[in-house]
mmCIF file of C-alpha atoms in Angstrom:
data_model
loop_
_atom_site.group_PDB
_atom_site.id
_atom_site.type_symbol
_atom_site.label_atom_id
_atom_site.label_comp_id
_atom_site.label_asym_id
_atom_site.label_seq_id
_atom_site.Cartn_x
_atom_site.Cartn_y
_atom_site.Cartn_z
ATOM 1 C CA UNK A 1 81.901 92.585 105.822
ATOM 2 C CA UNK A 2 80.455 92.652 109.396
ATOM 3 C CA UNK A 3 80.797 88.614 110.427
ATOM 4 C CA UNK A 4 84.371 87.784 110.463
ATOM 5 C CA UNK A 5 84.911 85.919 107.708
ATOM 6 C CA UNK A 6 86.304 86.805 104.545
ATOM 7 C CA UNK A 7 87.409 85.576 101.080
ATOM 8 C CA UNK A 8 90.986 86.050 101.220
ATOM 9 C CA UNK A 9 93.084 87.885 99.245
ATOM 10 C CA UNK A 10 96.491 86.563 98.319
ATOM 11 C CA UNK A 11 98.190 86.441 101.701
ATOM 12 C CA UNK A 12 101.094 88.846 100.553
ATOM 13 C CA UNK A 13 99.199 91.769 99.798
ATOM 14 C CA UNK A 14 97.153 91.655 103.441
ATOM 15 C CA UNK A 15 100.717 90.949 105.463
ATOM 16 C CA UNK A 16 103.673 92.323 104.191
ATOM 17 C CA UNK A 17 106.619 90.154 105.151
ATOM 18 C CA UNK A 18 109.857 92.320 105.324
ATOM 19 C CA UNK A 19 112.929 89.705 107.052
ATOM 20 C CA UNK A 20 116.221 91.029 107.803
ATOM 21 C CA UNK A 21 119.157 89.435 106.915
ATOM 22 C CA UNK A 22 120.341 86.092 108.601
ATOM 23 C CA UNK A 23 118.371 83.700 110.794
ATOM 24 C CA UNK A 24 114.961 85.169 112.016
ATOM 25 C CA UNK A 25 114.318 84.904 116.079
ATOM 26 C CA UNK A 26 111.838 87.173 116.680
ATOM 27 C CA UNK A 27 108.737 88.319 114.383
ATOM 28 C CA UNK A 28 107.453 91.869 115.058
ATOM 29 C CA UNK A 29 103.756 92.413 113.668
ATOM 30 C CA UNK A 30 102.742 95.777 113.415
ATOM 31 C CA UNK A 31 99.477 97.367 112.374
ATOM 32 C CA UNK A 32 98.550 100.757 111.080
ATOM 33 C CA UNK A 33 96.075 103.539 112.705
ATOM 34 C CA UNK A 34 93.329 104.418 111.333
ATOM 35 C CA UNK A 35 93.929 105.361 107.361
ATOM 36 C CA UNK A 36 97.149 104.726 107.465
ATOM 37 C CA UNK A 37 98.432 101.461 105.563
ATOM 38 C CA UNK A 38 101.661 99.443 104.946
ATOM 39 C CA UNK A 39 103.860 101.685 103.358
ATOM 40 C CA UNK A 40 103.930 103.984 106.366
ATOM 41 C CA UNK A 41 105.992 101.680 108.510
ATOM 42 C CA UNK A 42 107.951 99.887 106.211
ATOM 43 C CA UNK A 43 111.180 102.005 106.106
ATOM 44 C CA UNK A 44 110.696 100.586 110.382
ATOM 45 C CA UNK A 45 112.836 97.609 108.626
ATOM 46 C CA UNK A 46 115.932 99.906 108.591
ATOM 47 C CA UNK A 47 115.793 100.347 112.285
ATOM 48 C CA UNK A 48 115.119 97.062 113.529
ATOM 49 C CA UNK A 49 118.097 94.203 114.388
ATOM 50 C CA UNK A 50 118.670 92.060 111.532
ATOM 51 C CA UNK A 51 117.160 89.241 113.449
ATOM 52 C CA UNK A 52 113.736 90.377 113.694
ATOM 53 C CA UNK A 53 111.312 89.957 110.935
ATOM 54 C CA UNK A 54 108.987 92.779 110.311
ATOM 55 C CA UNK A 55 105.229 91.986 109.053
ATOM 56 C CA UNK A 56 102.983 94.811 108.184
ATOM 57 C CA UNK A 57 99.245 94.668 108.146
ATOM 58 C CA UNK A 58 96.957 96.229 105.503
ATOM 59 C CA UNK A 59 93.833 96.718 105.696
ATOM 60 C CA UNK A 60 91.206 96.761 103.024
ATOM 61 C CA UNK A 61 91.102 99.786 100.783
ATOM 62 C CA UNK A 62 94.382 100.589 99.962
ATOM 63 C CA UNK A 63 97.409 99.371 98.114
ATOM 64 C CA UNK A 64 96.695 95.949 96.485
ATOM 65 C CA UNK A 65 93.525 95.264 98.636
ATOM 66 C CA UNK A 66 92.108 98.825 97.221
ATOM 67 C CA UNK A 67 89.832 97.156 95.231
ATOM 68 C CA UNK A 68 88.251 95.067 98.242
ATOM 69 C CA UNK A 69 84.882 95.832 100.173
ATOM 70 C CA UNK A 70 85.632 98.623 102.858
ATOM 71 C CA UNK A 71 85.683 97.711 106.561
ATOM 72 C CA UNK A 72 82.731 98.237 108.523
ATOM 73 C CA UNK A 73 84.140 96.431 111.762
ATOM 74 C CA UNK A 74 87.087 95.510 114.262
ATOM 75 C CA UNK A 75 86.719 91.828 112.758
ATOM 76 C CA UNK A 76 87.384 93.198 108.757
ATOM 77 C CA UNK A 77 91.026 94.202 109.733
ATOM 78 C CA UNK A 78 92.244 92.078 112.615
ATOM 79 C CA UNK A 79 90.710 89.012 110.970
ATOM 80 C CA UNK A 80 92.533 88.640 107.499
ATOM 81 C CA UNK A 81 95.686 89.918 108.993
ATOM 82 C CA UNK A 82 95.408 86.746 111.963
ATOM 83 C CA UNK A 83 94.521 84.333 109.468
ATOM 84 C CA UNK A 84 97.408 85.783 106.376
ATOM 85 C CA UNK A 85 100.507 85.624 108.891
ATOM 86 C CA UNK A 86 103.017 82.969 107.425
ATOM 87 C CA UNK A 87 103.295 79.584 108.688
ATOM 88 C CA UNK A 88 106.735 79.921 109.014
ATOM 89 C CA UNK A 89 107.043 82.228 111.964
ATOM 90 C CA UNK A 90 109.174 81.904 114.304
ATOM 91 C CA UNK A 91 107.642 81.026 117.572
ATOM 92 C CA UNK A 92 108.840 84.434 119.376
ATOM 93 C CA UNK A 93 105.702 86.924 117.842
ATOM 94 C CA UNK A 94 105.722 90.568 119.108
ATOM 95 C CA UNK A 95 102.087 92.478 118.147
ATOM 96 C CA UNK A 96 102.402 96.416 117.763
ATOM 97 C CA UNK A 97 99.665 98.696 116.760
ATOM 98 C CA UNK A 98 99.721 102.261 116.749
ATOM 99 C CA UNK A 99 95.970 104.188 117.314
ATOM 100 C CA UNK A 100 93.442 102.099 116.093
ATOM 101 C CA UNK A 101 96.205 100.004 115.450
ATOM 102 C CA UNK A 102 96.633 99.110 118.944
ATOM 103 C CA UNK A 103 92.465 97.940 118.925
ATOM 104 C CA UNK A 104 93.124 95.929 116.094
ATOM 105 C CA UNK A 105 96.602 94.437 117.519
ATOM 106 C CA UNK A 106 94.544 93.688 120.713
ATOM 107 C CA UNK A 107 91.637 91.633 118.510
ATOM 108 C CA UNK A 108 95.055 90.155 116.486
ATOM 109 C CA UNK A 109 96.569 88.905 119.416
ATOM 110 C CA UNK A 110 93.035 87.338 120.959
ATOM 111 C CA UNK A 111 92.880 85.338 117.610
ATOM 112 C CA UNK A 112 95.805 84.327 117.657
ATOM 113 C CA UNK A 113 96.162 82.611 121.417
ATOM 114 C CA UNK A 114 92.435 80.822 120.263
ATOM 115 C CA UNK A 115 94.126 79.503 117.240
ATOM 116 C CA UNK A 116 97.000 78.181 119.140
ATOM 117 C CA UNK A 117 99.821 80.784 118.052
ATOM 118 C CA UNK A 118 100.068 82.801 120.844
ATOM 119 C CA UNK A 119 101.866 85.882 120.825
ATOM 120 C CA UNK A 120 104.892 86.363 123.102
ATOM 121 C CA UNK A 121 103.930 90.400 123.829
ATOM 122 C CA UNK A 122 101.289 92.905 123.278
ATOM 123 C CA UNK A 123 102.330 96.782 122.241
ATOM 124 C CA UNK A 124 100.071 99.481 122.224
ATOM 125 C CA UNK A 125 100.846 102.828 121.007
ATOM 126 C CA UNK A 126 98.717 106.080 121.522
ATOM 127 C CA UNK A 127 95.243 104.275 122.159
ATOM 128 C CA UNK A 128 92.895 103.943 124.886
ATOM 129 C CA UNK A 129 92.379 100.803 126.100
ATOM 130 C CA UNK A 130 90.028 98.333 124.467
ATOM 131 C CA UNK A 131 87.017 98.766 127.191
ATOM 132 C CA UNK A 132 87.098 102.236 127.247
ATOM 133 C CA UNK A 133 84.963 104.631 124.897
ATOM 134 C CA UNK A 134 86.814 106.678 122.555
ATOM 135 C CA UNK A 135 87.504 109.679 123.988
ATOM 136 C CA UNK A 136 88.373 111.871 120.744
ATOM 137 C CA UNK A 137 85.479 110.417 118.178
ATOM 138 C CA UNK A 138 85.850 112.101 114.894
ATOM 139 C CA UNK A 139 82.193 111.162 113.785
ATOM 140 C CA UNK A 140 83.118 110.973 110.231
ATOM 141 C CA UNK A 141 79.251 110.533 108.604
ATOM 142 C CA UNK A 142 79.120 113.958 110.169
ATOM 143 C CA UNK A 143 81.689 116.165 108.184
ATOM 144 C CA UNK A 144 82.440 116.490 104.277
ATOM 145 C CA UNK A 145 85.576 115.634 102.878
ATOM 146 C CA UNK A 146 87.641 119.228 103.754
ATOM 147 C CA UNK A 147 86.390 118.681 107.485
ATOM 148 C CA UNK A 148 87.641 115.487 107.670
ATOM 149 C CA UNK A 149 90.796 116.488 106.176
ATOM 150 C CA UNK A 150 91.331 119.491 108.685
ATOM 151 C CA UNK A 151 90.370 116.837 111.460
ATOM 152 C CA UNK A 152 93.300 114.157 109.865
ATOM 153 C CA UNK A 153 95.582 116.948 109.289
ATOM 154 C CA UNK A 154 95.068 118.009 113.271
ATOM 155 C CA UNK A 155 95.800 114.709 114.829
ATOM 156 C CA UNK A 156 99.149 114.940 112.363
ATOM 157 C CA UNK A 157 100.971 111.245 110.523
ATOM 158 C CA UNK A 158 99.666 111.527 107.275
ATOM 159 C CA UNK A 159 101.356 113.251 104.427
ATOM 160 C CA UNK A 160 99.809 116.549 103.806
ATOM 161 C CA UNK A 161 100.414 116.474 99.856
ATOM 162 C CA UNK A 162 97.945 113.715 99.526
ATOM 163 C CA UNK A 163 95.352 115.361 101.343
ATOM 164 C CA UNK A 164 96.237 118.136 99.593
ATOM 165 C CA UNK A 165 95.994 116.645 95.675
ATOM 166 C CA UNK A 166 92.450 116.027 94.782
ATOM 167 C CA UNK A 167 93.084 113.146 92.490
ATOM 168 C CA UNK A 168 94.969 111.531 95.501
ATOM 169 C CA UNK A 169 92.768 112.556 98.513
ATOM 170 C CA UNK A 170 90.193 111.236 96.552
ATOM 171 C CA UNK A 171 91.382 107.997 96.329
ATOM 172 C CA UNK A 172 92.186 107.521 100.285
ATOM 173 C CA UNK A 173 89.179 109.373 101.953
ATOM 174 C CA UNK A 174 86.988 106.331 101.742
ATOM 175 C CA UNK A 175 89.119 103.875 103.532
ATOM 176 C CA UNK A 176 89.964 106.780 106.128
ATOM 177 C CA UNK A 177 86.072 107.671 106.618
ATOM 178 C CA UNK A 178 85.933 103.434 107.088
ATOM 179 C CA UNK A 179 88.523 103.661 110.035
ATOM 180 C CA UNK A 180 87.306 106.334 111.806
ATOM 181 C CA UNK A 181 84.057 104.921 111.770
ATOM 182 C CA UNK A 182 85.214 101.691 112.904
ATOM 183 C CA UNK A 183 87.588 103.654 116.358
ATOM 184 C CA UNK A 184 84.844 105.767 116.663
ATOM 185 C CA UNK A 185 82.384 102.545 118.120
ATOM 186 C CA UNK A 186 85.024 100.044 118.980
ATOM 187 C CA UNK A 187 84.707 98.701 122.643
ATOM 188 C CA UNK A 188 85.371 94.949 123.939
ATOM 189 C CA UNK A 189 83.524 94.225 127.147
ATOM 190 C CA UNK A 190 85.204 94.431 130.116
ATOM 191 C CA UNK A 191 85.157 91.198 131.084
ATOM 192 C CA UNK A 192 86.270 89.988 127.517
ATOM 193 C CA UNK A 193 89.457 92.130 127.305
ATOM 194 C CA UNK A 194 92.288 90.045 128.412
ATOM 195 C CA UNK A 195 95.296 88.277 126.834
ATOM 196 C CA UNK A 196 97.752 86.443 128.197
ATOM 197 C CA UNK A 197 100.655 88.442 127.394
ATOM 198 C CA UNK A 198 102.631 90.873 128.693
ATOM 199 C CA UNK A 199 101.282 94.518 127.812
ATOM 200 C CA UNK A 200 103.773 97.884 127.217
ATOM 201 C CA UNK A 201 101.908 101.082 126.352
ATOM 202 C CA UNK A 202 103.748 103.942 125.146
ATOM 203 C CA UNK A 203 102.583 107.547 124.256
ATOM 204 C CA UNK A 204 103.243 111.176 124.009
ATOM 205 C CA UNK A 205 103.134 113.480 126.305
ATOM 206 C CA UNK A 206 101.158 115.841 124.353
ATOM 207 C CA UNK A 207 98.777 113.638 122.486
ATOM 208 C CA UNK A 208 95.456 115.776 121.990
ATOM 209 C CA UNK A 209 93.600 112.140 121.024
ATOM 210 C CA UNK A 210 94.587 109.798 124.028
ATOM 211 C CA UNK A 211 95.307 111.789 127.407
ATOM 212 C CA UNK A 212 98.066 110.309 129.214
ATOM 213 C CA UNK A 213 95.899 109.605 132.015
ATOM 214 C CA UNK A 214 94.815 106.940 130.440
ATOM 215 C CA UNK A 215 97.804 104.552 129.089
ATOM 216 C CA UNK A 216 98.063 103.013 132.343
ATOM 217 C CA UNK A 217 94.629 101.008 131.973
ATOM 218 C CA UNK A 218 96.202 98.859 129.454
ATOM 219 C CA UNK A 219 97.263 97.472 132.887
ATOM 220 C CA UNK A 220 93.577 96.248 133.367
ATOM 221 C CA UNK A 221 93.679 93.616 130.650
ATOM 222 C CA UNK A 222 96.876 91.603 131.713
ATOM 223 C CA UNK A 223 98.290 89.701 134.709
ATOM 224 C CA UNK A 224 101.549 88.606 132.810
ATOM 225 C CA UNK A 225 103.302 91.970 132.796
ATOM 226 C CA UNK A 226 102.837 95.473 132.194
ATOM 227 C CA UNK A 227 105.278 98.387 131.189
ATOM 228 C CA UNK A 228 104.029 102.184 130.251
ATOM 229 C CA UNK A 229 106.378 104.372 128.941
ATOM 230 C CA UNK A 230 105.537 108.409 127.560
ATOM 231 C CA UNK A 231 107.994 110.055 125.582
ATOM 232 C CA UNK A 232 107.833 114.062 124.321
ATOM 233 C CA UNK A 233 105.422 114.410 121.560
ATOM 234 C CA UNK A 234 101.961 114.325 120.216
ATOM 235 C CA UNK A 235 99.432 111.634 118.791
ATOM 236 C CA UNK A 236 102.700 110.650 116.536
ATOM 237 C CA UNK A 237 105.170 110.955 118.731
ATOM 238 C CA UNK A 238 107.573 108.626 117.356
ATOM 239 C CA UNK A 239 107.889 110.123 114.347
ATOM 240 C CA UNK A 240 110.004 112.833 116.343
ATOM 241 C CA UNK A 241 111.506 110.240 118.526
ATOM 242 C CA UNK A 242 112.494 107.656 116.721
ATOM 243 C CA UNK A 243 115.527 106.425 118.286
ATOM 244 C CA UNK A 244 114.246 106.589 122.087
ATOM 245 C CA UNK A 245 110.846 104.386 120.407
ATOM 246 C CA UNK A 246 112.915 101.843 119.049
ATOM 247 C CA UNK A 247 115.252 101.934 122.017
ATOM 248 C CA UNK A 248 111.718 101.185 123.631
ATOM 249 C CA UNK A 249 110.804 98.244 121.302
ATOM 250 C CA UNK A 250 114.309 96.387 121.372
ATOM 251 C CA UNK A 251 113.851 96.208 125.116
ATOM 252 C CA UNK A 252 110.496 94.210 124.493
ATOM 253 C CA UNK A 253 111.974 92.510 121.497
ATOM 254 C CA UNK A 254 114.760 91.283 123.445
ATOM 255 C CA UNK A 255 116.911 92.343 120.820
ATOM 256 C CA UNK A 256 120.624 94.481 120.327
ATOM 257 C CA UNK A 257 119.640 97.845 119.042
ATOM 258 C CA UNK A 258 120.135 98.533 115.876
ATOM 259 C CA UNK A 259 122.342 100.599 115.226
ATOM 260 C CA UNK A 260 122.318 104.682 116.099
ATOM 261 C CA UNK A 261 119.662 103.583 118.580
ATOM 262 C CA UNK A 262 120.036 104.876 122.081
ATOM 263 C CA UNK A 263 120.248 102.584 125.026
ATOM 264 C CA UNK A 264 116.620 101.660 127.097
ATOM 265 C CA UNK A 265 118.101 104.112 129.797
ATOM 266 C CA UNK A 266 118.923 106.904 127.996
ATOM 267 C CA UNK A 267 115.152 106.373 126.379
ATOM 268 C CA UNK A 268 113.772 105.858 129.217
#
């Protein structure tokens, strides 16, 4: 796959579509780093307001859409996710990614505002900016399968017993060698990356991958708004801080915390 298009799978295996309960106002899209896949953020659902709608992109390779054609470029993940979000939406669309995530939020959110279904707000998580290089490449065609599991296993979110079980590691390696590939090379030109939404960066203070230093050029590809936030941790550094990172998000969601969350100031 390296032009775009694709034959699309059924729509509910490429966007998951988790809805709280009562009236929808908000939809919050979010979309996985590299090798990760659906399942990681969907206990997110518990922690959002009722009134936001979660939707969770997966990529090829994994889950239902194991059996599809690995990615080989930006276009193979943010394009089926763009084109699989329901019709019914509600107009209020919030894009996260986390890692690569955020690259493939950034293409997601492009798509969308050429389509005519322009997101309200942009989220990146723990990524350089789109025109910069990649300043931690893990070269994957370089290293054999227990390199690139020391190399997952050191930038930390991924559950150690699968890398671990050789039936299971197996199974996800490819898609994960796919990813890495594809954040290794991925750069938009400068004077391509833009969206008209507002932009809020947020990362750890001790990410080894993405150096703090460089959140605040998210600022670079927006003039509607810009927020950066850095909270204690590493590349995953809401997996420690979960209820000052959703404190975060409700703030651009517009949205009453859930409950057990702390307030935007006490996050803050």
């Amino acid at each position: 796959m390296t032009d775009g298009t694709f034959p699309l799978p059924n729509a509910d295996d490429i966007v998951w579509d988790l809805p709280g309960d009562g009236p929808q106002r908000t939809a919050l899209l979010v979309l996985p780093h590299a090798g990760g896949n659906a399942h990681a953020y969907s206990d997110w659902r518990d922690r959002l307001p009722a009134g936001v709608r979660l939707l969770i992109g997966q990529y090829p390779g994994r889950g239902a859409r194991y059996a599809e054609e690995l990615p080989t470029t930006i276009a193979d993940l943010a394009g089926p996710v763009a084109a699989a979000l329901p019709d019914d939406l509600p107009e209020d669309l919030v894009v996260l990614g986390h890692s690569m995530g955020s690259l493939v939020a950034f293409e997601v959110v492009r798509r969308l505002a050429a389509s005519g279904r322009p997101a309200r707000a942009l989220v990146a998580s723990a990524c350089r900016a789109p025109f910069l290089p990649n300043p931690s490449a893990v070269y994957p065609e370089r290293l054999d399968d227990d390199q690139l599991v020391a190399a997952i296993k050191e930038r930390g979110g991924t559950d150690d017993g699968i890398l671990d079980e050789p039936e299971l590691r197996e199974i996800v390696i490819p898609s994960i060698r796919a990813d890495f590939a594809i954040d290794d090379v991925y750069r938009c030109a400068a004077d391509e990356a833009s969206v008209d939404c507002p932009v809020t960066v947020i990362g750890g203070d001790a990410d080894p991958v993405v150096p703090v230093t460089a959140l605040g050029r998210w600022a670079e590809i927006t003039t509607a708004g810009f927020a950066e936030h850095v909270l204690p941790g590493g590349h995953f550094y809401f997996q420690q801080q979960l209820p000052a990172f959703f404190a975060l998000l409700d703030t651009v969601l517009g949205a009453a915390p859930a409950p057990g969350a702390l307030t935007a100031s006490a996050a803050a």
